[in-house]
Short mmCIF file of C-alpha atoms in Angstrom, two decimals:
data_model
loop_
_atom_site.label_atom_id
_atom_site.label_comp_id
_atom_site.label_asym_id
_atom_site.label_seq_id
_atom_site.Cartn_x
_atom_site.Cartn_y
_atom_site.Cartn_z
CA UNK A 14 15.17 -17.92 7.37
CA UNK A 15 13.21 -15.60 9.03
CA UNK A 16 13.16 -11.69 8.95
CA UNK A 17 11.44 -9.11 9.96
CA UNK A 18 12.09 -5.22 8.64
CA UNK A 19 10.20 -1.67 9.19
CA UNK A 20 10.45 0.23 6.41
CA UNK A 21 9.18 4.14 6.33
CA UNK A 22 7.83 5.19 2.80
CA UNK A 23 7.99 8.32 2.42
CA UNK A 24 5.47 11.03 2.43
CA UNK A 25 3.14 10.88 -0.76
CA UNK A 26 0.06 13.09 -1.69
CA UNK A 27 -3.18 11.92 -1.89
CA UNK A 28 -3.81 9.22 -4.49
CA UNK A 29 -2.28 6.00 -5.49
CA UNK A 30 1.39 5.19 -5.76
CA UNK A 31 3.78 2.41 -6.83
CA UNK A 32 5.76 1.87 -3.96
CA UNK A 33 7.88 -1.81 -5.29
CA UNK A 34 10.96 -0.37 -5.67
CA UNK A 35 11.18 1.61 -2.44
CA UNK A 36 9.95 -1.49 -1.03
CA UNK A 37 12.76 -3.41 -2.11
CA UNK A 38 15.41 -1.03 -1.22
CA UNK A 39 14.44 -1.66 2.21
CA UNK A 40 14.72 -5.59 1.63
CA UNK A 41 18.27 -6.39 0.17
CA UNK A 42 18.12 -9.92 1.66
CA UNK A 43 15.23 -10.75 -0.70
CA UNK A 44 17.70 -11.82 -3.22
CA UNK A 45 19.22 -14.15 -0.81
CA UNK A 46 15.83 -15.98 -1.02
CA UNK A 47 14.83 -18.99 -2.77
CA UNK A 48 11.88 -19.53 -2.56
CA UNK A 49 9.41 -17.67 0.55
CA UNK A 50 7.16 -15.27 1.68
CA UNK A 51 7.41 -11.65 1.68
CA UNK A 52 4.30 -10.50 3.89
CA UNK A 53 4.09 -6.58 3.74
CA UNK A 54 1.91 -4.72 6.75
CA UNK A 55 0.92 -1.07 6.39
CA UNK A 56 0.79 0.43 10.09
CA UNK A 57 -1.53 3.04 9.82
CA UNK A 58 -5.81 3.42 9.04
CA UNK A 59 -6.08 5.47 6.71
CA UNK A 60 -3.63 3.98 4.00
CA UNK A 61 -3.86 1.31 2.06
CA UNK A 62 -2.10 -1.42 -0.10
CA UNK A 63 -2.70 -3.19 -2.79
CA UNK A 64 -1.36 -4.87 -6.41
CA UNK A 65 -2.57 -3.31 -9.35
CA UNK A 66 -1.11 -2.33 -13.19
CA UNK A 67 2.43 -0.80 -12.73
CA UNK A 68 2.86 0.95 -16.58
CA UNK A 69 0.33 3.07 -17.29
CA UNK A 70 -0.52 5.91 -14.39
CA UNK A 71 -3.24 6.31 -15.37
CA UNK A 72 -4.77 2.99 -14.49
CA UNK A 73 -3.29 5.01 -10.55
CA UNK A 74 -4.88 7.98 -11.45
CA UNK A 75 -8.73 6.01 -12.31
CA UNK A 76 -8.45 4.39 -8.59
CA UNK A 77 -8.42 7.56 -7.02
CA UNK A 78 -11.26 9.22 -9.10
CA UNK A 79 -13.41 5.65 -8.28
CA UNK A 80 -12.57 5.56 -4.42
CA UNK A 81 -13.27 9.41 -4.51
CA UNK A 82 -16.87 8.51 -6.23
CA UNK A 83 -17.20 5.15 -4.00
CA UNK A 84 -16.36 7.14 -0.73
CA UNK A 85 -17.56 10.88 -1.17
CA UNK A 86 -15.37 13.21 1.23
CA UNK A 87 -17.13 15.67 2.90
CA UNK A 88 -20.45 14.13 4.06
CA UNK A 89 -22.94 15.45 6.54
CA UNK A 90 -23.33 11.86 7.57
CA UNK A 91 -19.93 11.08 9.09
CA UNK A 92 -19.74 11.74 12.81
CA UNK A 93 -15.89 10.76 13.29
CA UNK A 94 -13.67 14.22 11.48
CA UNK A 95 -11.63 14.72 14.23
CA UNK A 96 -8.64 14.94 11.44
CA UNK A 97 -10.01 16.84 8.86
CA UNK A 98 -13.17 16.22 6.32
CA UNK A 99 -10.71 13.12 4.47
CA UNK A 100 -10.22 11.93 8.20
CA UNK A 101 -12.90 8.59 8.51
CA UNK A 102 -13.17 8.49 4.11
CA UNK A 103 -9.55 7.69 4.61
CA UNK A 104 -10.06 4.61 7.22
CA UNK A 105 -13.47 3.45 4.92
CA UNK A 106 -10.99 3.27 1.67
CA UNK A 107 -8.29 1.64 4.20
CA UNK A 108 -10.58 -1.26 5.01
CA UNK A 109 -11.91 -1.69 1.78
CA UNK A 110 -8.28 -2.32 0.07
CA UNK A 111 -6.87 -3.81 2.73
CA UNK A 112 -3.86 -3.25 4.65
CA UNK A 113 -1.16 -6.58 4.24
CA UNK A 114 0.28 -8.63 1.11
CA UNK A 115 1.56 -11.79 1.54
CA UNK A 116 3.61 -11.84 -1.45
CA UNK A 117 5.73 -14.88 -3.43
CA UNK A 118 9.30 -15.12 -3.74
CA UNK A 119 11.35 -16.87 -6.33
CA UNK A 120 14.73 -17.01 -7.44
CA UNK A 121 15.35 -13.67 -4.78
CA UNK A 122 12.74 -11.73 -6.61
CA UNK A 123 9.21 -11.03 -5.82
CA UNK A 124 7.20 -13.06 -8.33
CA UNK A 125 4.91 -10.64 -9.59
CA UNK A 126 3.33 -10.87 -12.86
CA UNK A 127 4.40 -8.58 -16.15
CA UNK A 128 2.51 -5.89 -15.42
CA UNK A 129 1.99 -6.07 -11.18
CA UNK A 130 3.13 -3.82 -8.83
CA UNK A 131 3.03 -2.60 -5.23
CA UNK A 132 0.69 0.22 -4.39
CA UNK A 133 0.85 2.38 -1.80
CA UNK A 134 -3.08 4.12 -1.46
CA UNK A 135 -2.46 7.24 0.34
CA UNK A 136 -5.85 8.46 1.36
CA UNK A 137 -5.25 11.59 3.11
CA UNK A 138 -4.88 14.99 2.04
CA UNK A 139 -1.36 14.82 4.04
CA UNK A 140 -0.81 11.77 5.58
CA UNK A 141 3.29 11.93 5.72
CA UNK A 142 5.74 9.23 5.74
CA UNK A 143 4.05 5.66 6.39
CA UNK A 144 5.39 2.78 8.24
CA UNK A 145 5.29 -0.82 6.03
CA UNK A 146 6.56 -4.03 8.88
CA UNK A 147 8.06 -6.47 6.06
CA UNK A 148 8.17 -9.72 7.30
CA UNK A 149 10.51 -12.61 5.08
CA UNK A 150 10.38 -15.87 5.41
CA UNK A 151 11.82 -18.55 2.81
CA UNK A 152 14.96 -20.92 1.88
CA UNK A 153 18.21 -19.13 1.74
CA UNK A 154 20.12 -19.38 -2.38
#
């Protein structure tokens, strides 16, 4: 079986958010599945996702403070601000998380581990409602 699904998030401030369950609400046929792929494809620059600790928010909180210390906003040295002073620190934190999962399926359930989850990195002061292409593939129950 093969599938392919846009899902909008919606808009987020700035920092990192767990995004699994809104991801899933888009994907009800994932419990029809198996065993597959789930391969998840943000459609924007300057957002990002990635899996990371899904308890504590703080662990959420500690990536933005380290992205904000790895890529300083507000830098004489970038040309491109067209957007703002968060404009190009957005697309360098993009491209340094990445912006596709391929994820595991099992049993019609993502097979994350305990304490994995989905995270959206929203890396603009007001980026608004972002676009994730889901594409399933796997062996029907």
């Amino acid at each position: 079986m093969w599938q392919q699904t846009l899902i909008t998030l919606r808009a987020r401030p700035r920092g990192f958010h767990l995004v699994t369950d809104e991801l899933l609400a888009g994907l009800p046929e994932l419990q029809a599945c198996r065993v597959g792929l789930l391969h998840l494809w943000l459609q924007h620059t300057s957002a990002s996702l990635t899996i990371n600790e899904n308890a504590d928010p703080a662990v959420r909180r500690d990536f933005e403070r380290f992205f904000n210390r790895l890529i300083p906003q507000g830098t004489a040295d970038y040309e491109h601000n067209d957007e703002g002073l968060d404009d190009l620190p957005a697309h360098f934190k993009a491209s340094v998380l990445g912006c596709q999962l391929s994820l595991p399926i099992t049993a019609g359930r993502l097979a994350l581990g305990t304490w994995q989850g989905v995270y959206l990195g929203e890396h603009r002061d007001h980026g608004g409602a972002r676009r994730v292409l889901a594409t399933l593939y796997g062996d029907g129950a």
